[in-house]
Short mmCIF file of C-alpha atoms and ligand atoms in Angstrom, two decimals:
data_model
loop_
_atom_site.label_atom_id
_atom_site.label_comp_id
_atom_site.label_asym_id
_atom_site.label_seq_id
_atom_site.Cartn_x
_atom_site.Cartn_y
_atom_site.Cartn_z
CA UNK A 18 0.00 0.00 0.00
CA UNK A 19 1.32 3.25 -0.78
CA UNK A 20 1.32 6.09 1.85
CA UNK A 21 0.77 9.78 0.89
CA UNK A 22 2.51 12.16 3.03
CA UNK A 23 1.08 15.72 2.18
CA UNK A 24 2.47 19.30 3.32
CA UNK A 25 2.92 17.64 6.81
CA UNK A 26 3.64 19.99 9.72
CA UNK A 27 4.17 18.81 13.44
CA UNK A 28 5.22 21.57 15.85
CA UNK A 29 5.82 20.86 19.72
CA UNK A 30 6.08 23.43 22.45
CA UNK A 31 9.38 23.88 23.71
CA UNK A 32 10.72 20.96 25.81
CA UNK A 33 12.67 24.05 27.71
CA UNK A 34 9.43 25.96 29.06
CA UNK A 35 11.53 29.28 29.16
CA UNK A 36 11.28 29.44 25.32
CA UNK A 37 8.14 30.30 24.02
CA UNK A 38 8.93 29.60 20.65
CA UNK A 39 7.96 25.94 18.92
CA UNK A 40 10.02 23.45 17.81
CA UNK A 41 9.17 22.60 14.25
CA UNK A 42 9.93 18.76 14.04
CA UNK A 43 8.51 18.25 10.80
CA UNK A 44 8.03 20.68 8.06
CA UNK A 45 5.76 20.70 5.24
CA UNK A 46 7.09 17.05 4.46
CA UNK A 47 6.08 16.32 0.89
CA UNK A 48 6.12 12.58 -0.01
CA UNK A 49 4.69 9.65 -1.42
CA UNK A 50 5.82 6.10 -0.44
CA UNK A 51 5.88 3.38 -2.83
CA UNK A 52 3.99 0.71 -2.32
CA UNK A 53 5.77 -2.63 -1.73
CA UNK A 54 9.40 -0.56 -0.68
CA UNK A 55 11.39 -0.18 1.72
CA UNK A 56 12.22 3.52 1.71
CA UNK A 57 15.31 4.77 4.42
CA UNK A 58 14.68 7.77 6.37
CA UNK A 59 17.72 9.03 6.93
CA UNK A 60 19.31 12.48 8.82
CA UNK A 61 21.18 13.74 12.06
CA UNK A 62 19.86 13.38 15.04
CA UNK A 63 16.50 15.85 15.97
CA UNK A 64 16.16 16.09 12.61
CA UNK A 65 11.94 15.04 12.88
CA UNK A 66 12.59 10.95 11.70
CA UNK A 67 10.83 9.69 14.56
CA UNK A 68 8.25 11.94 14.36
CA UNK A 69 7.54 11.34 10.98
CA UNK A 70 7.38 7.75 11.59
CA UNK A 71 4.74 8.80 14.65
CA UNK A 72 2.75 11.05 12.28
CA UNK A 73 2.12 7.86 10.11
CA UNK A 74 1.79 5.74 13.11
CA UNK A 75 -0.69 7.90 14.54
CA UNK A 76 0.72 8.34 17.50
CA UNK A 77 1.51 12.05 17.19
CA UNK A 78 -1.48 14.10 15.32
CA UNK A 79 0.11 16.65 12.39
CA UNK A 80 -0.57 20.28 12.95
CA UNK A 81 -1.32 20.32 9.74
CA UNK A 82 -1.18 18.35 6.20
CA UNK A 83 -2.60 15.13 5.44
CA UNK A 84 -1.87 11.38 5.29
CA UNK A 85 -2.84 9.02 2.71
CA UNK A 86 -2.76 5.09 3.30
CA UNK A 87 -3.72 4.08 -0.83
CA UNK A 88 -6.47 6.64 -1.07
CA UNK A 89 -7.78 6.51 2.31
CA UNK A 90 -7.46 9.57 4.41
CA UNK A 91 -6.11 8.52 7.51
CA UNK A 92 -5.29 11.79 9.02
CA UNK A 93 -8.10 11.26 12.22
CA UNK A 94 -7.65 7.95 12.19
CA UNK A 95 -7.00 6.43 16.06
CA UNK A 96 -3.11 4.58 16.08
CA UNK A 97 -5.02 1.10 16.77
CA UNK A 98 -7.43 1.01 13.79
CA UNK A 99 -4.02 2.21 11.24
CA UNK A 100 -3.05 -1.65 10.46
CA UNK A 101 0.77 -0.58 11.38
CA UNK A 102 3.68 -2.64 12.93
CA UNK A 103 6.08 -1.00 14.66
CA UNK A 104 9.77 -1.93 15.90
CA UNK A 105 11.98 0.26 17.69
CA UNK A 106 15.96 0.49 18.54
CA UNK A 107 14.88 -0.72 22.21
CA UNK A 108 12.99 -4.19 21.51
CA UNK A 109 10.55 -3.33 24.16
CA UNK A 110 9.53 -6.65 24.61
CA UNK A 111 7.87 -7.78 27.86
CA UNK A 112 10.16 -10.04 30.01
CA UNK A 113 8.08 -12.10 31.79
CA UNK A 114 6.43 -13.37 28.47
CA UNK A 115 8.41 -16.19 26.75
CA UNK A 116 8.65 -15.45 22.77
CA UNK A 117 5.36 -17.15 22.14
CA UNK A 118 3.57 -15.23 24.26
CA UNK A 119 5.67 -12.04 22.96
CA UNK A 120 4.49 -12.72 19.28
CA UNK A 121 0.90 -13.88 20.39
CA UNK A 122 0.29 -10.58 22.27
CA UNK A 123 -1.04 -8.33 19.19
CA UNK A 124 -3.39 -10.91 18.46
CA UNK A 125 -5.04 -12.02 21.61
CA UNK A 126 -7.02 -8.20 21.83
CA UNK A 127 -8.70 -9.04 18.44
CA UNK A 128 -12.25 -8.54 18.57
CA UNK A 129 -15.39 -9.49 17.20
CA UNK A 130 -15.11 -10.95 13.77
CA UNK A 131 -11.49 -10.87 13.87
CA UNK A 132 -11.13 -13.04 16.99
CA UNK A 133 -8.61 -16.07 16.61
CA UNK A 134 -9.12 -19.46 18.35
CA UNK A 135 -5.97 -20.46 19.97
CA UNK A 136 -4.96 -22.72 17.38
CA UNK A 137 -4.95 -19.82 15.04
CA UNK A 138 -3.10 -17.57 17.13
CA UNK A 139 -0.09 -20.64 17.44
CA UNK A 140 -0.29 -20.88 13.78
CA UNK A 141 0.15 -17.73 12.82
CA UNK A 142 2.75 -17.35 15.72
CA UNK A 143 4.73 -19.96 14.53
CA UNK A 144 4.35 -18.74 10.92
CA UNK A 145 5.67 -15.43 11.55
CA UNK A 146 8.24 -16.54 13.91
CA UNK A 147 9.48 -18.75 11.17
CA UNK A 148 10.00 -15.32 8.53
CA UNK A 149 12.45 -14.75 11.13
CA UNK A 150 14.11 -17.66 11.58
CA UNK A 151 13.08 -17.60 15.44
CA UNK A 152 11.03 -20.51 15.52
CA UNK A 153 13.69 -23.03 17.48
CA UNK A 154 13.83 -20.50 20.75
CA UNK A 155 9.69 -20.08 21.40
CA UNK A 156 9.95 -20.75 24.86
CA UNK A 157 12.61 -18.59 25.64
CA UNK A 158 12.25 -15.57 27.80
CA UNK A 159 13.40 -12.27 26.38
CA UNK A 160 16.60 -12.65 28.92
CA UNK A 161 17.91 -15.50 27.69
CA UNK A 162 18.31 -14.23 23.80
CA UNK A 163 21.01 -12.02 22.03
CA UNK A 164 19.85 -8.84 21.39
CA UNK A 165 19.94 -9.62 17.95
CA UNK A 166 17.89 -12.78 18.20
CA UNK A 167 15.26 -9.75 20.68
CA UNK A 168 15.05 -7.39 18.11
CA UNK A 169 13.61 -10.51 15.88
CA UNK A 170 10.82 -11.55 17.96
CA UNK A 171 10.14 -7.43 17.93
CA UNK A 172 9.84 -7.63 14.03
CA UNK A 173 7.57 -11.20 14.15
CA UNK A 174 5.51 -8.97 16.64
CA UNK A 175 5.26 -5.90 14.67
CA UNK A 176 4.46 -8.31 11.84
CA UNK A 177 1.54 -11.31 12.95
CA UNK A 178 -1.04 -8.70 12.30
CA UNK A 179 -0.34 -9.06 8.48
CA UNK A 180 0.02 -5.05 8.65
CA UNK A 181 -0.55 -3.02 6.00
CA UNK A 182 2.70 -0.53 6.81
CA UNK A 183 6.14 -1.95 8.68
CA UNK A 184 7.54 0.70 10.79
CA UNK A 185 11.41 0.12 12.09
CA UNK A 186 12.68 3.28 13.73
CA UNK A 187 16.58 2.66 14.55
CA UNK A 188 15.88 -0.96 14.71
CA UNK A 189 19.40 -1.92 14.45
CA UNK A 190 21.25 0.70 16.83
CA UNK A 191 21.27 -1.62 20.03
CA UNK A 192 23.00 -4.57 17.97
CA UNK A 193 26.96 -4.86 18.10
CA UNK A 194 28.47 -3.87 14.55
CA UNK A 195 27.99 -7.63 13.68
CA UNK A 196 25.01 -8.62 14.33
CA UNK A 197 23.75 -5.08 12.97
CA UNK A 198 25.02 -6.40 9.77
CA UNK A 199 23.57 -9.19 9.53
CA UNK A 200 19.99 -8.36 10.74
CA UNK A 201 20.18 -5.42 8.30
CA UNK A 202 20.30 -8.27 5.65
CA UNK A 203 17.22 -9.96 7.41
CA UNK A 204 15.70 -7.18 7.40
CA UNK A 205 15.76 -6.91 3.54
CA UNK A 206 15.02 -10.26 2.99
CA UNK A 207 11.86 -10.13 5.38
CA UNK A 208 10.57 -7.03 3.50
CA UNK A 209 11.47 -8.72 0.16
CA UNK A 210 9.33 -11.85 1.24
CA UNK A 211 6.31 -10.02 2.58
CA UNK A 212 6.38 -7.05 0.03
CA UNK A 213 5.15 -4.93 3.19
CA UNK A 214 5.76 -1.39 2.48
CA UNK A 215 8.07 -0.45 5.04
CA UNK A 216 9.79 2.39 6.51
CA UNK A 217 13.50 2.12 8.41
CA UNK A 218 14.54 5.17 10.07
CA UNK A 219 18.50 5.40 10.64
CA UNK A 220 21.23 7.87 11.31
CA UNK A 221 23.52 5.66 9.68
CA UNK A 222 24.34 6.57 6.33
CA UNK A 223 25.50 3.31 5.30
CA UNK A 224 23.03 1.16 6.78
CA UNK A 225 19.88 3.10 4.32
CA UNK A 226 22.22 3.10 1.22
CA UNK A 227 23.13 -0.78 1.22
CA UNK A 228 19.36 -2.07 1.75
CA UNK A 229 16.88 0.71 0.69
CA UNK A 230 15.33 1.04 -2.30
CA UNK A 231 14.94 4.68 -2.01
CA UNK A 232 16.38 7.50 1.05
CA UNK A 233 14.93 9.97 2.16
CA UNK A 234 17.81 12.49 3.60
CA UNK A 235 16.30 14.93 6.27
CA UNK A 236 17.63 17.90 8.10
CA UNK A 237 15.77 20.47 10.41
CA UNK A 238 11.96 18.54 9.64
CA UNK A 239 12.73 19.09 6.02
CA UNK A 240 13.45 17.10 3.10
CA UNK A 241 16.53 17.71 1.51
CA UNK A 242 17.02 15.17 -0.95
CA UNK A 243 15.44 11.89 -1.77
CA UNK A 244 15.74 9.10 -4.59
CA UNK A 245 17.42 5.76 -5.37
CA UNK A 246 20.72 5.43 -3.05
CA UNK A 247 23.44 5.77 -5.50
CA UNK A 248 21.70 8.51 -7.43
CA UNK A 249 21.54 10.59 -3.81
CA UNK A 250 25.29 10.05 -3.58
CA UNK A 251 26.82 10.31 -7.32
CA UNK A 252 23.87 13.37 -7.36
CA UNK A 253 23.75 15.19 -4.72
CA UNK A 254 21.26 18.25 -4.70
CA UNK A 255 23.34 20.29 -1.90
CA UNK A 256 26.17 20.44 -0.19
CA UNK A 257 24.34 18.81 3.59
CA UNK A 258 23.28 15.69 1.21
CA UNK A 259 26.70 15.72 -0.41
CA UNK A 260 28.60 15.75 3.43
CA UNK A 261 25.63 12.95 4.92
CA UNK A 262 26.47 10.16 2.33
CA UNK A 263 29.73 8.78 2.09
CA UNK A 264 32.46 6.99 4.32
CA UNK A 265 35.35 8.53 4.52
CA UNK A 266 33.33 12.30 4.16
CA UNK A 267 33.41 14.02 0.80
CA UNK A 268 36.24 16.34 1.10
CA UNK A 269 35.26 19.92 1.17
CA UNK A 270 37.29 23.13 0.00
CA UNK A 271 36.57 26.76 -0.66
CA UNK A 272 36.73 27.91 -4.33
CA UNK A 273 36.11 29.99 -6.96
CA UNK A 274 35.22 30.10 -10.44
CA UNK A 275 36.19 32.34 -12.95
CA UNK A 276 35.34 32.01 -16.63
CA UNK A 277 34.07 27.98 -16.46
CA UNK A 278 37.16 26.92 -14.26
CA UNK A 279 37.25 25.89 -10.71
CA UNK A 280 39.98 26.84 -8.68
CA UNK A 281 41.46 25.99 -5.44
CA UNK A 282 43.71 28.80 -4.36
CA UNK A 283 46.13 28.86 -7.41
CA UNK A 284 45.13 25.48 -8.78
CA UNK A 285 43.00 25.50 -11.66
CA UNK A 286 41.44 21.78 -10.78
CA UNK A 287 38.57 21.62 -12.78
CA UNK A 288 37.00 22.46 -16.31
CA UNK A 289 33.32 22.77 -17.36
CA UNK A 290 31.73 22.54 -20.25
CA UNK A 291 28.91 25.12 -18.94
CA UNK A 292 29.43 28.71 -17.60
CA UNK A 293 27.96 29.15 -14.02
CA UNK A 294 29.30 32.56 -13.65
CA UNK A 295 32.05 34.14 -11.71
CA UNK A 296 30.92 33.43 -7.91
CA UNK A 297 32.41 31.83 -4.63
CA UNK A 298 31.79 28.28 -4.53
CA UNK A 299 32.29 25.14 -2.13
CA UNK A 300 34.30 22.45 -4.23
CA UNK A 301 33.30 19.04 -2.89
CA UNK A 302 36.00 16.05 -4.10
CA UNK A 303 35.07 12.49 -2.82
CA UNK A 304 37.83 10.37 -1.27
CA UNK A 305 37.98 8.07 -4.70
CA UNK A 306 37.90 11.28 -6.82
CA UNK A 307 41.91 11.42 -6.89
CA UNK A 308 44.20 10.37 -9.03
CA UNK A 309 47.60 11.00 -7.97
CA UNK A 310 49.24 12.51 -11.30
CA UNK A 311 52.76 11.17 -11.88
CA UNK A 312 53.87 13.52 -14.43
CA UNK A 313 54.58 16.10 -11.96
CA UNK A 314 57.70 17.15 -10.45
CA UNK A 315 57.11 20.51 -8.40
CA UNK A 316 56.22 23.73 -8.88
CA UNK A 317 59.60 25.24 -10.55
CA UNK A 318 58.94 22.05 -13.49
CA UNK A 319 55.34 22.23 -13.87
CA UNK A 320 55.24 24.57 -17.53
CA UNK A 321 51.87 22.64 -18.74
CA UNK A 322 48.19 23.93 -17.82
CA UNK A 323 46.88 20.85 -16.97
CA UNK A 324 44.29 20.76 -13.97
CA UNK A 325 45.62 19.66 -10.46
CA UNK A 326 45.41 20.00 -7.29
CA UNK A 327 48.27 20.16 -5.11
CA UNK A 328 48.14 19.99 -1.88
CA UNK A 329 50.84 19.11 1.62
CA UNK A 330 51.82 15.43 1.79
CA UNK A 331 51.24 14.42 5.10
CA UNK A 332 50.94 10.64 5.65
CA UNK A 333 50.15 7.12 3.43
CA UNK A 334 47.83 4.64 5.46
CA UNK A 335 47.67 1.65 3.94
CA UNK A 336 44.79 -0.33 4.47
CA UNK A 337 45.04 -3.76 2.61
CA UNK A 338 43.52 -3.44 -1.52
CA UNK A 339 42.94 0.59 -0.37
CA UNK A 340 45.25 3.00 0.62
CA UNK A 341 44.43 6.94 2.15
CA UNK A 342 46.93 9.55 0.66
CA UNK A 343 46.36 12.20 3.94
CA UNK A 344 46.96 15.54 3.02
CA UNK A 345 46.40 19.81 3.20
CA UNK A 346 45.74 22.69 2.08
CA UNK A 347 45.05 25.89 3.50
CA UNK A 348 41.31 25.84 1.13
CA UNK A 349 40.44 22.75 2.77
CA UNK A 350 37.30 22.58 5.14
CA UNK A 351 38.57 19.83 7.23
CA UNK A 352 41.69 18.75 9.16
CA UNK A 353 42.90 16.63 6.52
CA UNK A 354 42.13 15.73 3.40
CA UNK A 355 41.67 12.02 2.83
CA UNK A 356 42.16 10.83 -1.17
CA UNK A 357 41.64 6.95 -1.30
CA UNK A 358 43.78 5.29 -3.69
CA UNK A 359 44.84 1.52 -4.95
CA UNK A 360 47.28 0.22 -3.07
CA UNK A 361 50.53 -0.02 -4.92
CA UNK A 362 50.11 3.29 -6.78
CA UNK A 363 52.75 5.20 -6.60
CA UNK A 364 52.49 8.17 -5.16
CA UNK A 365 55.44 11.05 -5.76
CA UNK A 366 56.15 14.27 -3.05
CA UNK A 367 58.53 16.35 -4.56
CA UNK A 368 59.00 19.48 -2.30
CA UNK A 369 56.79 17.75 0.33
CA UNK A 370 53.84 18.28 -2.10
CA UNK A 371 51.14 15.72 -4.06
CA UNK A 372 49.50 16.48 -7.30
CA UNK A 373 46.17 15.39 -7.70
CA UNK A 374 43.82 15.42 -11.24
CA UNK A 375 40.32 14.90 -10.00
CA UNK A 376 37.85 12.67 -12.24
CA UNK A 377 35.07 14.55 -13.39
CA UNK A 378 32.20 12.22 -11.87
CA UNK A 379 33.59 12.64 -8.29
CA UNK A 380 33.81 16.62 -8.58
CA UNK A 381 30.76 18.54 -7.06
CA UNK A 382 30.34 22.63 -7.08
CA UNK A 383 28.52 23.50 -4.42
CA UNK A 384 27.38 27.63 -4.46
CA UNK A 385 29.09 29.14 -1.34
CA UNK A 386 26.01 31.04 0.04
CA UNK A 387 23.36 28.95 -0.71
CA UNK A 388 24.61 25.54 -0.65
CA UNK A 389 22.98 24.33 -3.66
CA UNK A 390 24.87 22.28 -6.29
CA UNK A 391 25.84 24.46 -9.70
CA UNK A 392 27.54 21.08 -11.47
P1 ADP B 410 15.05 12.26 15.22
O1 ADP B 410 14.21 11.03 15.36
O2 ADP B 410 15.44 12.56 13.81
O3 ADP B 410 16.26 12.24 16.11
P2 ADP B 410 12.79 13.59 16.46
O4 ADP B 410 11.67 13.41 15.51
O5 ADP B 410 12.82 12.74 17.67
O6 ADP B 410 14.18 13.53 15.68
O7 ADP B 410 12.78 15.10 16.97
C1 ADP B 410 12.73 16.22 16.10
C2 ADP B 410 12.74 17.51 16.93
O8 ADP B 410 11.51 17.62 17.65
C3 ADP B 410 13.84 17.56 17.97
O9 ADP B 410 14.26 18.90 18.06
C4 ADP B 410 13.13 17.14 19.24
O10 ADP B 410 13.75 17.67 20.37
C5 ADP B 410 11.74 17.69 19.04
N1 ADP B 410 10.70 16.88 19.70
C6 ADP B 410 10.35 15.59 19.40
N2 ADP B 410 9.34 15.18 20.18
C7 ADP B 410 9.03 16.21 21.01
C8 ADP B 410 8.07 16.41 22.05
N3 ADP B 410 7.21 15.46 22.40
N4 ADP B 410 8.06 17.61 22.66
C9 ADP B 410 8.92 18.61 22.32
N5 ADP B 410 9.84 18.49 21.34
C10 ADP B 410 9.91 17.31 20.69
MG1 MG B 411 14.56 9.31 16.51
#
């Protein structure tokens, strides 16, 4: 089913009571989810995730705007009567329950023509519990499970309703690095088998781009990007989505450009095809952008006007197949510049300096006031 997210507002009153001012969580949040998808909600910390998730769970009420399940209007719609399963970071199961009971709970408050006899309750139990491969440990208490192996019977919970919308909000931030992992590939495959539409809120970058089949990049209740992973990152619309994707960080560097050339300081590093105009800009390079040129040999030799970048050699970490050329230069953003290269490429310092040509596809012009991207 999809879900239809329109012009949605939520404002809360100061936590602090001294400030009279609201706190806009959400704001005017624009989106439709696809039906079937797993879609990653992704952005910093207080930047409205969770309360976007409890807009659709209906457990916070918009100020205003609307929500769609299919064509539904859902907006007034009580949290119990939405058909939505819901999983968060802290499984929240109840310990005194083994996993049976755990999984049975949603069902045995079914009323009415919806009522299950006990035998249909342990079949669909079992059923779901099965999805995710909990089915051996039923009659274990919460206590005596890996969190990882918790945070499963949370999903068969959220899911033995059959519901129409799966809603994970930092499902995975409790698990060791591990285990996060792997359930992050459960996770997929569950969604894959039940073709539930689902939501997965995360902070973690990495986590939305290797399962999702669209993101959803947030800051300040606002969306700021959104579209299939590697689009978002080979694409980015502005220099906050540009900074948010990517491990190491794009590297960052004041520039200018003057007559369809981007300079760094002195170094002409880039040329484009289309004139943006003489401004200020932010030049974004991403770690795999460099290409360590060999055909220099210092400033006093370099007669050619080919674009580089040179910047301060300061250190070569090598890191098995990968290696990180760190470096500066006084344009830089950062504290050092990180340019990942193969290992085994040679990498020359005359004068204590590197030369870098930057490929095209890695090079992003940011413009310096607004932070939108020019190229
Ligand atoms: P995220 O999940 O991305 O970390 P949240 O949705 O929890 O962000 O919060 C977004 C913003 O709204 C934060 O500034 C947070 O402090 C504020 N906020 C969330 N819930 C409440 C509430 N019940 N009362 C006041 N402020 C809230
Ligand atoms: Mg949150």
């Amino acid at each position: 089913m999809k879900i239809v997210l329109e012009h949605l507002t939520k404002k809360f009153p100061n936590r602090n009571k001294k400030i009279k001012e609201y706190v806009i969580a959400v704001n005017d949040f624009d989106y439709e989810i696809p039906d079937g998808k797993l879609v990653g909600l992704l952005g910093p910390s207080g930047c409205g995730k969770s309360t976007v998730l409890n807009l659709i769970s209906g457990l916070e009420k918009p100020t205003q705007g609307k929500i769609y399940f299919g064509d539904d209007d859902v907006t007034e719609l009580p949290a119990e009567n939405r058909g939505v399963g819901l999983v968060f970071q802290n499984y929240a199961l109840y310990p005194h329950l083994n996993v049976r009971e755990n999984i049975r709970f949603p069902l045995e408050n079914l009323r009415g023509k919806d009522k299950l006899t006990r035998d249909e309750m342990d079949r669909k139990v079992f059923e779901t519990a099965k999805l995710v491969q909990i089915e051996g440990l039923l009659d274990r208490k919460p206590s005596e499970m890996s969190g990882g192996q918790q945070q499963r019977v949370a999903i068969a919970r959220a899911l033995v309703k059959k519901p129409k919308v799966l809603l994970l909000d930092e499902p995975l931030s409790n698990l060791d690095a591990r285990l996060r992992l792997q359930t992050r590939e459960e996770l997929k495959r569950i969604q894959v088998e039940t073709g539930i539409t689902t939501i997965f809120v995360t902070h973690d970058q990495e986590e939305a781009m290797s399962i999702c089949d669209t993101i959803v990049v947030m800051q300040d209740g606002r969306i700021m990007q959104q579209g299939n992973p590697q689009d978002v990152y080979d694409k980015p619309d502005n220099l906050f989505v540009a900074k948010f994707l990517g491990t190491p960080q794009i590297n960052v560097f004041k520039g200018v450009v003057r007559a369809g050339s981007v300079f760094i300081g002195t170094d002409r590093v880039y040329r484009m095809e289309e004139d943006l105009g003489d401004r200020d800009v932010y030049v974004g390079i991403r770690p795999e952008g460099f290409i360590p040129d060999d055909s220099w040999n210092g400033r006093s030799e370099a007669s050619d006007d080919k674009e580089r970048l040179i910047c301060e050699f300061r250190k070569l970490e090598v890191m098995g197949r990968d290696s990180s050329v760190l470096c500066a230069n006084e344009f830089f953003e950062g504290t050092m510049i990180r340019a990942i290269v193969a290992s085994g490429t040679g990498i020359k310092t005359p004068g204590g300096e590197v030369a870098f040509t930057i490929k095209p596809n890695k090079i992003h012009i940011f413009d310096a006031k607004t932070g939108k991207v020019l190229h």
